Coordinates of C-alpha atoms in Angstrom, one line a residue:
M1 CA -46.4 116.2 -62.6
T2 CA -48.8 120.2 -61.9
A3 CA -50.8 120.0 -60.0
E4 CA -53.8 120.0 -62.3
R5 CA -53.1 115.4 -63.4
I6 CA -51.9 114.8 -59.8
E7 CA -54.7 112.7 -57.9
R8 CA -54.6 111.8 -54.7
R9 CA -57.0 109.2 -53.0
L10 CA -57.0 106.3 -50.2
A11 CA -57.6 103.0 -51.8
A12 CA -56.4 99.1 -50.8
I13 CA -53.7 98.1 -53.8
L14 CA -53.2 94.4 -54.4
A15 CA -50.3 93.0 -56.1
A16 CA -49.2 89.5 -56.9
D17 CA -47.3 87.6 -59.7
V18 CA -46.4 83.6 -60.5
A19 CA -43.9 82.3 -57.6
G20 CA -40.6 81.1 -60.4
Y21 CA -42.4 82.4 -63.1
S22 CA -38.9 82.6 -65.0
R23 CA -38.4 79.0 -64.0
L24 CA -41.1 78.1 -65.2
M25 CA -41.3 79.8 -68.7
G26 CA -37.4 78.4 -68.8
A27 CA -38.7 74.9 -68.6
D28 CA -41.8 75.4 -71.2
E29 CA -42.4 79.1 -72.3
E30 CA -45.7 77.9 -74.2
S31 CA -47.5 75.8 -71.6
T32 CA -46.8 78.4 -68.8
L33 CA -48.0 81.3 -71.3
A34 CA -50.9 79.2 -72.4
S35 CA -51.5 78.8 -68.7
L36 CA -51.2 82.3 -67.4
T37 CA -53.3 83.7 -69.9
A38 CA -56.0 80.7 -69.3
H39 CA -55.5 81.3 -65.2
R40 CA -56.1 85.5 -66.0
R41 CA -59.3 84.6 -68.6
E42 CA -61.5 82.5 -66.1
L43 CA -60.2 83.6 -62.5
I44 CA -58.2 86.0 -62.2
D45 CA -59.5 88.8 -64.5
P46 CA -63.5 88.7 -62.9
S47 CA -63.2 87.6 -59.6
I48 CA -60.7 91.3 -59.5
A49 CA -64.3 93.4 -60.9
R50 CA -66.2 91.0 -59.0
H51 CA -65.0 92.9 -55.9
R52 CA -64.7 96.5 -58.1
G53 CA -61.9 95.9 -58.6
R54 CA -59.5 97.8 -61.0
I55 CA -56.3 96.1 -62.9
V56 CA -53.8 99.2 -62.8
K57 CA -51.6 97.2 -65.0
T58 CA -50.0 94.6 -65.6
T59 CA -46.2 92.6 -66.0
G60 CA -45.7 89.5 -67.4
D61 CA -46.3 87.2 -64.8
G62 CA -48.3 90.1 -62.5
L63 CA -50.6 92.5 -61.7
L64 CA -51.8 95.9 -59.7
A65 CA -54.9 96.3 -58.8
E66 CA -56.8 98.7 -56.5
F67 CA -60.1 98.7 -55.2
A68 CA -61.6 101.8 -53.1
S69 CA -62.9 98.7 -50.1
V70 CA -60.2 96.7 -48.0
V71 CA -62.4 94.1 -47.1
D72 CA -62.9 94.0 -51.2
A73 CA -59.5 93.5 -51.9
V74 CA -58.6 90.6 -49.5
R75 CA -62.2 88.7 -50.5
C76 CA -60.3 89.0 -53.9
A77 CA -57.3 87.5 -53.0
A78 CA -59.1 84.4 -50.8
E79 CA -60.9 83.8 -53.8
V80 CA -58.3 83.9 -56.2
Q81 CA -56.1 81.7 -54.1
A82 CA -59.3 79.4 -53.1
G83 CA -59.3 78.7 -56.5
M84 CA -55.6 78.5 -58.0
A85 CA -55.2 75.6 -55.7
E86 CA -58.9 74.3 -56.8
R87 CA -57.0 75.0 -60.4
N88 CA -53.6 72.9 -59.7
A89 CA -54.8 70.4 -58.2
A90 CA -57.6 69.2 -61.1
S91 CA -54.9 69.9 -64.4
A92 CA -52.6 66.3 -63.5
A93 CA -51.0 68.4 -67.4
G94 CA -49.6 71.9 -68.2
P95 CA -47.1 73.4 -65.3
R96 CA -49.0 74.8 -61.5
L97 CA -48.7 78.3 -61.3
D98 CA -49.1 79.5 -57.6
F99 CA -49.0 83.2 -57.1
R100 CA -47.9 85.8 -53.8
I101 CA -50.0 88.4 -53.2
G102 CA -49.7 91.2 -51.4
I103 CA -52.2 93.3 -50.4
N104 CA -51.3 97.0 -47.9
V105 CA -54.1 100.2 -48.2
G106 CA -52.1 103.7 -48.1
D107 CA -53.1 107.1 -50.1
I108 CA -51.8 106.7 -53.9
V109 CA -50.6 108.8 -56.4
E110 CA -52.8 108.2 -59.8
Q111 CA -51.3 109.8 -63.3
D112 CA -51.5 108.5 -66.4
D113 CA -54.3 106.0 -65.9
D114 CA -51.5 104.9 -63.2
I115 CA -50.5 105.1 -59.6
F116 CA -47.7 105.3 -57.6
G117 CA -46.8 106.1 -53.6
D118 CA -45.7 104.5 -50.9
G119 CA -48.4 102.1 -50.8
V120 CA -48.2 100.2 -54.1
N121 CA -44.5 100.0 -53.3
I122 CA -45.4 98.3 -49.4
A123 CA -47.7 96.6 -51.7
A124 CA -45.3 94.4 -53.7
R125 CA -43.0 94.3 -51.7
L126 CA -45.4 92.0 -49.3
E127 CA -46.4 90.1 -52.1
A128 CA -42.7 89.3 -52.8
I129 CA -42.7 88.2 -49.5
A130 CA -46.0 85.9 -49.3
D131 CA -45.9 82.3 -50.1
P132 CA -47.3 80.3 -52.6
G133 CA -50.8 80.5 -52.6
G134 CA -50.3 83.3 -49.7
I135 CA -51.5 86.1 -48.8
A136 CA -48.7 88.9 -47.4
I137 CA -51.4 92.2 -45.2
S138 CA -49.9 95.2 -43.4
A139 CA -50.9 95.6 -39.8
S140 CA -52.9 98.7 -41.3
V141 CA -55.0 96.2 -44.2
R142 CA -55.5 93.4 -40.8
D143 CA -57.3 96.8 -38.6
Q144 CA -59.5 97.9 -41.6
V145 CA -61.4 94.6 -41.9
G146 CA -60.9 93.3 -38.4
D147 CA -63.8 90.6 -38.2
R148 CA -66.0 91.3 -41.7
L149 CA -64.7 88.6 -43.1
A150 CA -64.3 84.4 -42.3
V151 CA -60.6 84.8 -42.1
T152 CA -58.3 84.7 -39.2
F153 CA -54.7 86.2 -39.4
E154 CA -51.2 84.8 -38.8
D155 CA -48.9 87.4 -37.4
M156 CA -46.2 87.0 -39.0
G157 CA -43.4 90.1 -37.5
E158 CA -42.6 93.8 -38.6
Q159 CA -40.6 93.2 -41.6
T160 CA -37.9 94.8 -43.2
L161 CA -39.3 95.4 -47.1
K162 CA -36.7 96.1 -49.9
N163 CA -36.8 100.1 -50.3
I164 CA -38.5 100.8 -47.4
A165 CA -37.7 102.9 -44.9
R166 CA -39.0 102.0 -42.1
P167 CA -40.4 98.5 -40.8
V168 CA -43.8 96.9 -41.1
R169 CA -46.2 95.0 -39.3
V170 CA -46.7 91.6 -41.8
Y171 CA -49.2 89.2 -41.1
S172 CA -50.6 86.1 -43.4
V173 CA -54.0 85.9 -43.7
R174 CA -55.4 82.4 -43.0
W175 CA -60.0 80.6 -43.0
G176 CA -60.8 77.5 -41.6
G177 CA -57.8 77.6 -39.6
E178 CA -55.4 76.8 -42.8
P179 CA -52.7 79.1 -44.1
A180 CA -53.8 80.2 -48.1
A181 CA -51.1 79.1 -49.4
A182 CA -52.2 76.5 -51.6
A183 CA -51.3 73.4 -50.2
G184 CA -52.2 74.4 -47.1
L185 CA -56.0 75.0 -49.0
A186 CA -55.8 71.1 -49.1
P187 CA -56.1 68.8 -45.7
A188 CA -52.9 68.1 -43.8
L189 CA -50.7 66.2 -45.3
A190 CA -50.0 63.0 -42.9
V191 CA -46.0 62.1 -42.2
P192 CA -44.9 58.6 -43.0
G193 CA -43.5 56.5 -40.9
K194 CA -40.0 56.8 -41.8
P195 CA -37.2 59.6 -42.2
S196 CA -39.5 61.2 -44.8
L197 CA -37.5 64.9 -46.5
A198 CA -37.8 67.9 -48.2
V199 CA -35.0 69.1 -50.4
M200 CA -35.3 72.8 -50.8
P201 CA -33.6 74.4 -53.8
F202 CA -30.1 75.6 -53.2
A203 CA -29.5 79.5 -53.3
N204 CA -27.4 80.5 -55.4
M205 CA -24.7 82.9 -53.4
S206 CA -23.0 84.7 -55.8
G207 CA -25.2 85.2 -59.0
D208 CA -23.7 83.6 -61.8
P209 CA -26.4 82.4 -63.6
E210 CA -24.6 79.7 -64.8
Q211 CA -23.8 78.9 -60.8
E212 CA -27.5 78.5 -61.0
Y213 CA -27.5 75.4 -63.0
F214 CA -25.3 74.1 -61.0
A215 CA -26.8 74.2 -57.6
D216 CA -30.8 73.2 -59.0
G217 CA -28.6 70.4 -61.0
L218 CA -27.0 69.4 -57.7
V219 CA -30.4 69.6 -55.6
E220 CA -32.0 67.5 -58.6
D221 CA -29.2 64.7 -58.1
L222 CA -29.3 65.0 -54.2
I223 CA -33.3 63.6 -55.2
T224 CA -32.5 61.1 -57.2
N225 CA -29.8 59.9 -54.9
L226 CA -32.0 60.4 -51.8
S227 CA -34.7 59.0 -53.8
K228 CA -33.1 55.7 -53.8
M229 CA -33.2 54.5 -50.3
P230 CA -35.7 52.3 -49.9
G231 CA -35.4 53.8 -46.3
F232 CA -36.7 57.6 -46.8
F233 CA -39.6 59.1 -47.9
V234 CA -38.5 61.6 -50.2
I235 CA -39.6 64.5 -52.2
A236 CA -40.4 65.4 -55.7
R237 CA -38.3 67.9 -57.3
N238 CA -41.6 69.7 -58.7
S239 CA -43.0 70.5 -55.3
T240 CA -39.8 71.7 -53.6
F241 CA -38.8 73.9 -57.2
A242 CA -42.4 75.3 -55.8
Y243 CA -40.7 77.6 -53.8
K244 CA -38.0 78.2 -56.0
G245 CA -37.8 82.0 -55.4
T246 CA -39.0 82.7 -52.5
S247 CA -38.5 83.2 -48.7
V248 CA -39.8 81.0 -46.8
D249 CA -40.6 79.3 -42.9
I250 CA -39.1 76.0 -43.4
R251 CA -41.7 74.5 -40.5
K252 CA -44.9 76.1 -42.7
V253 CA -43.4 73.8 -45.5
A254 CA -42.7 70.5 -43.3
K255 CA -46.2 71.2 -43.3
E256 CA -47.0 71.6 -46.4
L257 CA -45.7 69.0 -47.6
G258 CA -45.4 66.7 -45.1
V259 CA -43.0 65.7 -44.4
R260 CA -40.1 65.8 -41.0
Y261 CA -37.2 67.1 -42.4
V262 CA -36.1 69.8 -44.6
L263 CA -32.5 70.7 -46.1
E264 CA -31.8 73.8 -47.1
G265 CA -28.1 75.7 -48.8
S266 CA -26.9 77.5 -50.8
V267 CA -23.6 77.7 -53.7
R268 CA -20.5 80.5 -53.8
R269 CA -18.2 80.6 -55.9
A270 CA -14.5 82.2 -55.7
A271 CA -12.1 82.4 -57.9
N272 CA -11.9 78.5 -58.9
R273 CA -13.6 77.1 -56.1
V274 CA -17.5 76.6 -55.0
R275 CA -18.7 75.5 -51.8
I276 CA -21.8 74.4 -51.0
T277 CA -22.9 75.0 -47.6
G278 CA -25.9 72.1 -46.7
Q279 CA -27.7 71.9 -43.0
L280 CA -30.8 69.8 -41.9
I281 CA -33.9 71.2 -40.0
E282 CA -36.4 69.0 -38.4
G283 CA -39.0 70.9 -38.8
S284 CA -41.5 70.5 -36.3
S285 CA -39.2 72.6 -34.2
G286 CA -37.2 74.2 -36.7
N287 CA -34.1 72.4 -35.1
H288 CA -31.0 72.4 -37.0
V289 CA -30.2 68.4 -37.1
W290 CA -26.4 68.5 -39.0
A291 CA -24.6 70.6 -40.9
E292 CA -21.9 71.0 -43.1
K293 CA -19.9 72.8 -45.2
F294 CA -18.5 71.1 -48.8
E295 CA -16.3 72.7 -51.1
G296 CA -14.0 71.9 -54.6
A297 CA -12.3 73.4 -57.3
F298 CA -14.4 74.2 -60.3
E299 CA -13.2 73.0 -62.8
D300 CA -14.9 70.2 -63.3
I301 CA -17.9 71.7 -62.9
F302 CA -20.0 67.7 -62.9
D303 CA -17.7 65.8 -61.9
L304 CA -17.7 68.1 -58.8
Q305 CA -21.6 67.8 -59.2
D306 CA -21.8 64.8 -58.0
R307 CA -18.3 63.9 -55.8
L308 CA -20.2 66.9 -54.0
T309 CA -23.6 65.4 -54.2
E310 CA -22.6 61.0 -52.9
S311 CA -20.9 63.4 -49.9
I312 CA -24.2 64.9 -49.2
V313 CA -26.3 61.6 -49.4
G314 CA -23.9 59.9 -47.4
A315 CA -23.8 61.9 -44.6
L316 CA -27.7 62.7 -44.4
E317 CA -27.8 58.2 -44.1
P318 CA -26.8 58.1 -40.6
T319 CA -27.3 61.9 -39.4
L320 CA -31.0 60.7 -40.3
R321 CA -30.6 57.4 -39.3
R322 CA -29.7 59.1 -34.9
A323 CA -32.5 61.6 -35.7
E324 CA -35.0 59.4 -36.2
I325 CA -33.8 57.3 -33.2
E326 CA -34.0 60.0 -30.7
R327 CA -38.2 60.7 -31.7
A328 CA -38.7 56.9 -31.2
R329 CA -36.8 56.6 -27.7
S330 CA -38.9 60.7 -26.6
K331 CA -42.2 58.3 -27.9
R332 CA -44.8 57.0 -25.1
P333 CA -44.3 53.3 -24.5
E334 CA -48.1 52.2 -25.9
T335 CA -47.5 54.4 -29.2
L336 CA -45.8 52.7 -30.5
D337 CA -45.4 50.7 -33.7
A338 CA -42.9 48.4 -36.0
Y339 CA -40.6 51.1 -36.9
D340 CA -40.5 52.0 -33.7
F341 CA -40.0 49.2 -31.9
Y342 CA -37.7 49.4 -34.7
L343 CA -35.7 52.3 -34.0
R344 CA -35.3 52.1 -30.1
A345 CA -33.6 48.2 -31.2
L346 CA -30.6 49.9 -33.0
T347 CA -28.8 52.3 -30.6
H348 CA -28.8 48.6 -28.4
G349 CA -27.6 46.8 -31.1
F350 CA -24.9 48.8 -32.8
D351 CA -23.7 48.5 -28.3
N352 CA -22.0 45.3 -29.4
T353 CA -22.5 43.7 -25.5
L354 CA -24.4 40.9 -24.6
A355 CA -26.6 42.8 -22.4
E356 CA -27.6 45.5 -25.0
N357 CA -27.5 42.6 -27.7
A358 CA -30.7 40.8 -25.6
E359 CA -32.6 43.9 -25.3
A360 CA -31.9 45.3 -29.2
I361 CA -33.9 41.6 -29.8
R362 CA -36.1 41.8 -27.4
L363 CA -37.3 45.0 -28.7
L364 CA -36.3 43.4 -33.3
N365 CA -39.1 40.6 -32.2
E366 CA -41.8 43.4 -31.3
A367 CA -42.3 44.7 -34.5
L368 CA -41.6 41.7 -36.0
R369 CA -44.6 40.8 -34.3
L370 CA -46.7 44.0 -35.7
D371 CA -45.1 43.8 -38.9
P372 CA -43.6 39.9 -39.4
N373 CA -42.7 40.9 -43.0
Y374 CA -39.9 44.0 -42.2
A375 CA -36.8 43.2 -44.2
V376 CA -34.7 45.3 -42.1
A377 CA -35.8 44.3 -38.7
H378 CA -34.8 41.2 -40.1
A379 CA -31.5 42.5 -40.7
H380 CA -30.8 43.6 -37.0
A381 CA -32.3 39.9 -35.9
A382 CA -29.6 38.5 -37.9
W383 CA -26.5 40.5 -37.2
C384 CA -28.4 40.4 -33.2
H385 CA -28.3 37.1 -33.0
E386 CA -24.6 36.8 -35.1
Q387 CA -23.5 38.4 -32.0
R388 CA -24.5 36.8 -29.7
Y389 CA -23.2 34.1 -30.6
F390 CA -20.0 34.5 -31.2
R391 CA -19.6 36.0 -28.0
G392 CA -22.4 34.5 -25.9
G393 CA -21.0 30.8 -26.5
F394 CA -22.0 29.8 -30.2
N395 CA -25.5 29.1 -28.6
P396 CA -27.0 26.4 -31.9
E397 CA -29.9 28.1 -30.9
D398 CA -28.4 31.6 -32.1
R399 CA -26.9 30.3 -35.6
I400 CA -30.2 28.9 -36.6
A401 CA -32.5 32.6 -35.7
A402 CA -29.1 34.3 -37.0
E403 CA -29.0 32.7 -40.7
T404 CA -33.1 32.3 -40.3
H405 CA -33.4 36.0 -40.2
A406 CA -30.6 36.9 -42.4
A407 CA -32.6 34.3 -44.7
M408 CA -35.8 36.7 -44.5
A409 CA -33.7 40.1 -44.7
I410 CA -32.0 39.1 -48.2
D411 CA -35.3 37.7 -49.6
L412 CA -37.6 40.4 -48.5
G413 CA -35.7 43.1 -49.1
A414 CA -34.6 43.0 -53.1
D415 CA -34.7 46.4 -52.8
D416 CA -33.1 47.9 -49.6
P417 CA -29.9 48.3 -49.8
Q418 CA -29.4 47.8 -45.4
A419 CA -31.4 44.6 -44.9
L420 CA -29.2 43.3 -48.5
S421 CA -26.2 44.4 -46.4
I422 CA -26.5 43.2 -43.3
G423 CA -28.7 39.6 -44.1
A424 CA -25.1 39.0 -46.8
F425 CA -22.9 39.6 -44.0
V426 CA -24.1 37.7 -41.6
A427 CA -25.3 35.0 -44.0
G428 CA -21.7 34.9 -45.0
Q429 CA -20.6 35.0 -41.0
M430 CA -22.4 31.7 -40.4
T431 CA -21.8 30.1 -43.6
H432 CA -18.2 31.2 -45.2
D433 CA -20.4 31.0 -48.2
Y434 CA -18.1 34.9 -48.9
D435 CA -18.8 34.6 -53.4
A436 CA -21.9 34.4 -52.3
A437 CA -22.3 36.9 -49.7
I438 CA -20.4 39.0 -51.8
R439 CA -23.0 39.2 -54.6
T440 CA -25.3 39.8 -52.4
L441 CA -23.4 43.6 -51.2
G442 CA -23.1 44.2 -54.8
R443 CA -26.8 44.1 -55.4
A444 CA -27.4 46.8 -52.6
L445 CA -24.7 49.0 -54.3
E446 CA -26.8 48.5 -57.7
T447 CA -29.1 49.5 -55.2
N448 CA -27.5 52.6 -53.6
P449 CA -24.0 53.9 -54.4
N450 CA -23.9 55.7 -51.9
S451 CA -24.4 53.4 -48.6
A452 CA -21.8 53.9 -46.0
L453 CA -23.3 50.7 -43.9
A454 CA -23.3 49.3 -47.5
F455 CA -19.6 49.9 -48.6
G456 CA -18.3 48.7 -44.5
F457 CA -19.9 45.4 -44.6
S458 CA -18.2 44.6 -47.9
A459 CA -15.1 45.6 -46.8
L460 CA -15.2 43.5 -43.6
L461 CA -17.1 40.6 -45.8
A462 CA -13.3 40.6 -48.3
T463 CA -10.7 40.3 -46.0
L464 CA -12.9 36.7 -45.3
A465 CA -12.6 36.7 -48.7
D466 CA -9.3 37.3 -48.7
Q467 CA -9.9 39.9 -51.3
F468 CA -8.1 43.2 -49.1
A469 CA -7.3 45.4 -52.4
L470 CA -11.7 45.4 -52.4
A471 CA -11.7 45.5 -48.9
I472 CA -9.2 48.9 -49.1
E473 CA -10.6 50.2 -51.4
H474 CA -14.8 50.0 -50.4
A475 CA -13.6 50.8 -46.1
E476 CA -11.5 54.1 -48.0
K477 CA -15.0 54.5 -49.7
A478 CA -17.5 53.8 -46.6
L479 CA -15.3 56.5 -45.0
R480 CA -15.4 58.9 -47.2
L481 CA -18.9 59.2 -48.2
S482 CA -19.6 58.9 -44.6
P483 CA -16.9 60.2 -42.3
N484 CA -19.0 61.0 -39.1
D485 CA -21.1 57.6 -39.4
P486 CA -21.4 55.7 -35.6
L487 CA -20.6 52.6 -37.5
N488 CA -17.5 53.8 -39.0
Y489 CA -15.8 51.0 -36.9
H490 CA -16.6 48.6 -39.7
P491 CA -14.7 50.4 -42.5
R492 CA -11.6 51.3 -39.7
F493 CA -11.8 47.3 -38.9
A494 CA -11.3 46.3 -42.2
L495 CA -8.4 48.8 -43.1
A496 CA -6.7 46.8 -40.2
I497 CA -7.2 43.7 -41.3
A498 CA -6.5 44.2 -44.8
S499 CA -3.1 45.9 -43.5
L500 CA -2.3 43.6 -40.3
F501 CA -2.4 40.3 -43.6
T502 CA -0.6 42.5 -46.1
G503 CA 2.1 43.7 -44.1
R504 CA 2.0 47.0 -43.1
L505 CA 2.4 46.7 -39.2
E506 CA 2.0 50.2 -38.7
D507 CA -1.2 50.9 -40.3
A508 CA -2.4 48.1 -38.7
V509 CA -2.0 49.8 -35.1
R510 CA -3.2 52.9 -36.3
Y511 CA -6.9 51.4 -37.6
A512 CA -6.8 49.2 -34.7
T513 CA -6.7 51.6 -32.3
L514 CA -9.3 53.5 -34.1
T515 CA -11.7 50.4 -34.0
T516 CA -11.0 50.1 -30.7
Q517 CA -11.5 53.7 -28.9
A518 CA -14.9 53.9 -31.2
K519 CA -15.9 50.6 -29.5
P520 CA -14.0 49.5 -26.1
S521 CA -16.7 46.2 -25.6
F522 CA -15.1 44.9 -29.8
D523 CA -13.4 42.1 -28.4
A524 CA -12.1 41.1 -32.2
P525 CA -9.9 44.6 -33.3
Y526 CA -7.7 44.4 -30.4
T527 CA -6.4 40.6 -31.1
F528 CA -5.2 42.6 -34.5
L529 CA -4.3 45.4 -32.5
I530 CA -2.5 43.1 -30.0
A531 CA -0.8 40.5 -33.2
A532 CA 0.4 44.2 -35.0
L533 CA 2.5 45.1 -31.5
V534 CA 3.9 41.7 -31.2
N535 CA 5.2 41.7 -34.9
L536 CA 5.9 45.1 -34.0
D537 CA 8.1 43.7 -31.4
R538 CA 7.0 46.7 -29.1
L539 CA 5.6 44.1 -26.5
D540 CA 4.5 46.1 -23.3
E541 CA 1.9 48.3 -24.9
A542 CA 1.0 45.1 -27.1
Q543 CA 0.3 43.5 -23.0
A544 CA -1.7 47.2 -22.3
A545 CA -4.1 45.9 -25.4
G546 CA -4.4 43.0 -23.7
A547 CA -4.9 44.4 -20.4
R548 CA -8.2 46.2 -22.1
L549 CA -9.0 44.2 -23.9
L550 CA -9.9 41.8 -20.5
K551 CA -11.0 45.2 -18.9
F552 CA -14.1 45.5 -21.2
V553 CA -14.6 41.3 -22.3
P554 CA -13.5 39.5 -18.7
H555 CA -14.5 36.7 -20.2
F556 CA -12.6 36.6 -23.1
R557 CA -10.3 34.0 -24.7
I558 CA -7.9 32.5 -27.0
S559 CA -10.1 29.2 -27.8
S560 CA -13.1 30.4 -28.0
F561 CA -12.0 33.5 -30.6
L562 CA -10.0 29.9 -32.6
R563 CA -13.4 28.7 -32.5
A564 CA -15.0 31.5 -34.3
D565 CA -13.2 30.8 -37.3
Y566 CA -13.7 34.6 -38.5
W567 CA -10.0 33.7 -40.9
R568 CA -8.9 30.4 -42.7
P569 CA -6.6 29.2 -40.1
P570 CA -3.4 30.3 -40.6
R571 CA -4.6 33.6 -40.3
M572 CA -6.6 32.6 -37.3
E573 CA -3.2 31.1 -35.8
M574 CA -0.6 34.0 -36.6
L575 CA -3.3 35.9 -34.5
A576 CA -3.7 33.1 -31.8
A577 CA 0.2 33.6 -31.6
G578 CA 0.1 37.4 -31.1
L579 CA -2.2 37.1 -28.4
R580 CA -0.2 34.5 -27.0
K581 CA 2.7 36.6 -26.8
A582 CA 0.9 39.0 -25.3
G583 CA -0.4 37.2 -22.1
L584 CA -4.0 36.4 -22.6
P585 CA -5.6 33.7 -20.9
D586 CA -6.5 30.6 -23.3

């Protein structure tokens, strides 16, 4: 490069590209090219010219432009992003294109109509970290624009940019109090009144293209399966995949998509093993709610993908339930709606004591007063009345209430697996029509084949119907789907029952012990623990278990237990015989 051919000058440099362009081209090359050409011709190129800019070069989906005025460069960028938001919103057909724009001001070198230098490199790196539909600028740009435009700036702090030796302080451009991101130009989305979730594209940590397809397929399956849960609001794939390949602020994503939670993760392949990491983040605070690792052999990638999807969905359901309960408990009483009353009732209903049960019924009645057709609230009300009937003296009013609420849950919750599962379990308990109840649970599992709750209740009902193979299969499925679920005492109890009634006494002791440890106030598992220990001639341990039962349930009597008539008479008598040998009161 000779001195005669070098020209140095100060300029504002604007770099722009399309977020996720490679993915868009892979999905529909012709439509993507046609849309990009139209946006350039009708919006972007005229805007650059109108603001006295010059397009230096184009690179497929991107372009580089220079402006003599920093103010003109920022004004042009804001105009382009606002115009793109309108065009995307108005177009129902064709791919959505979101541009990322970076702006820097600095000394440039011109050669053969191209420009070079640190100023250009920094603009390109700023474009790479901008949000889809957003504008990222350097501190020098922010200082020169000052208050000369109707914009504000969000300080993103010092950023380490690729191949740039020193950190650069970066700002994102806002106007009207909202981010310049396309989603932010529309009114803020209201967060739905139920668990709302966006599943982000998982990061490919190996660079292997085959793994990229696997990661995308895994996320698509996750979104599909989560969308089958009526209790969840799940953002569609097209909206979350717009962020693919970008560095995002989870809190900003949650706000832009109008969700309470964001799930992100990564995929890494090592030899013939694949490891998936996932983490659930609460959008407003950025706090981690849940994190887990899943892995398996890569030999059958599609089977692995199905199993991982099943595991993640199963783990997320109880995690979101706990997070939502905590959120409802922190709200002021005067702001509670039907959903909040229902959430507050859950912890009381799960506790299995008469006092907590009464509080759960009170809260559920409030929910149903506000929304009489709330299927899952009817289901939990049925469950609470069922518990109170069997543990509180067999009051006929509780029996009627349990059956009425169960019928309402099944009728109103035809597409709600939770309402169907609980309603079927209670109906089966109260009417002893186990075949009908198991059929209803089958409908629940058709609606959501990954519901640990449905599998747990199905396992319990199967023990009542003497279908022990089905009980074991569904109990193990529930535990595999959701190993950390606070309701895991259901499938473990089902395994204890099936083990005892099929003569596997040691297994019965193990599962019954786990159940009593998880729910010390739940009396029924003690009866199986005691009966198994008696039949193993471990009378001292059976008596100790009986003492623990009376400590937690002082009113327990064998006669009341027999009146409950949970299992068929010969089985109830076998249990009662064990209780008598252990010295429990008649």
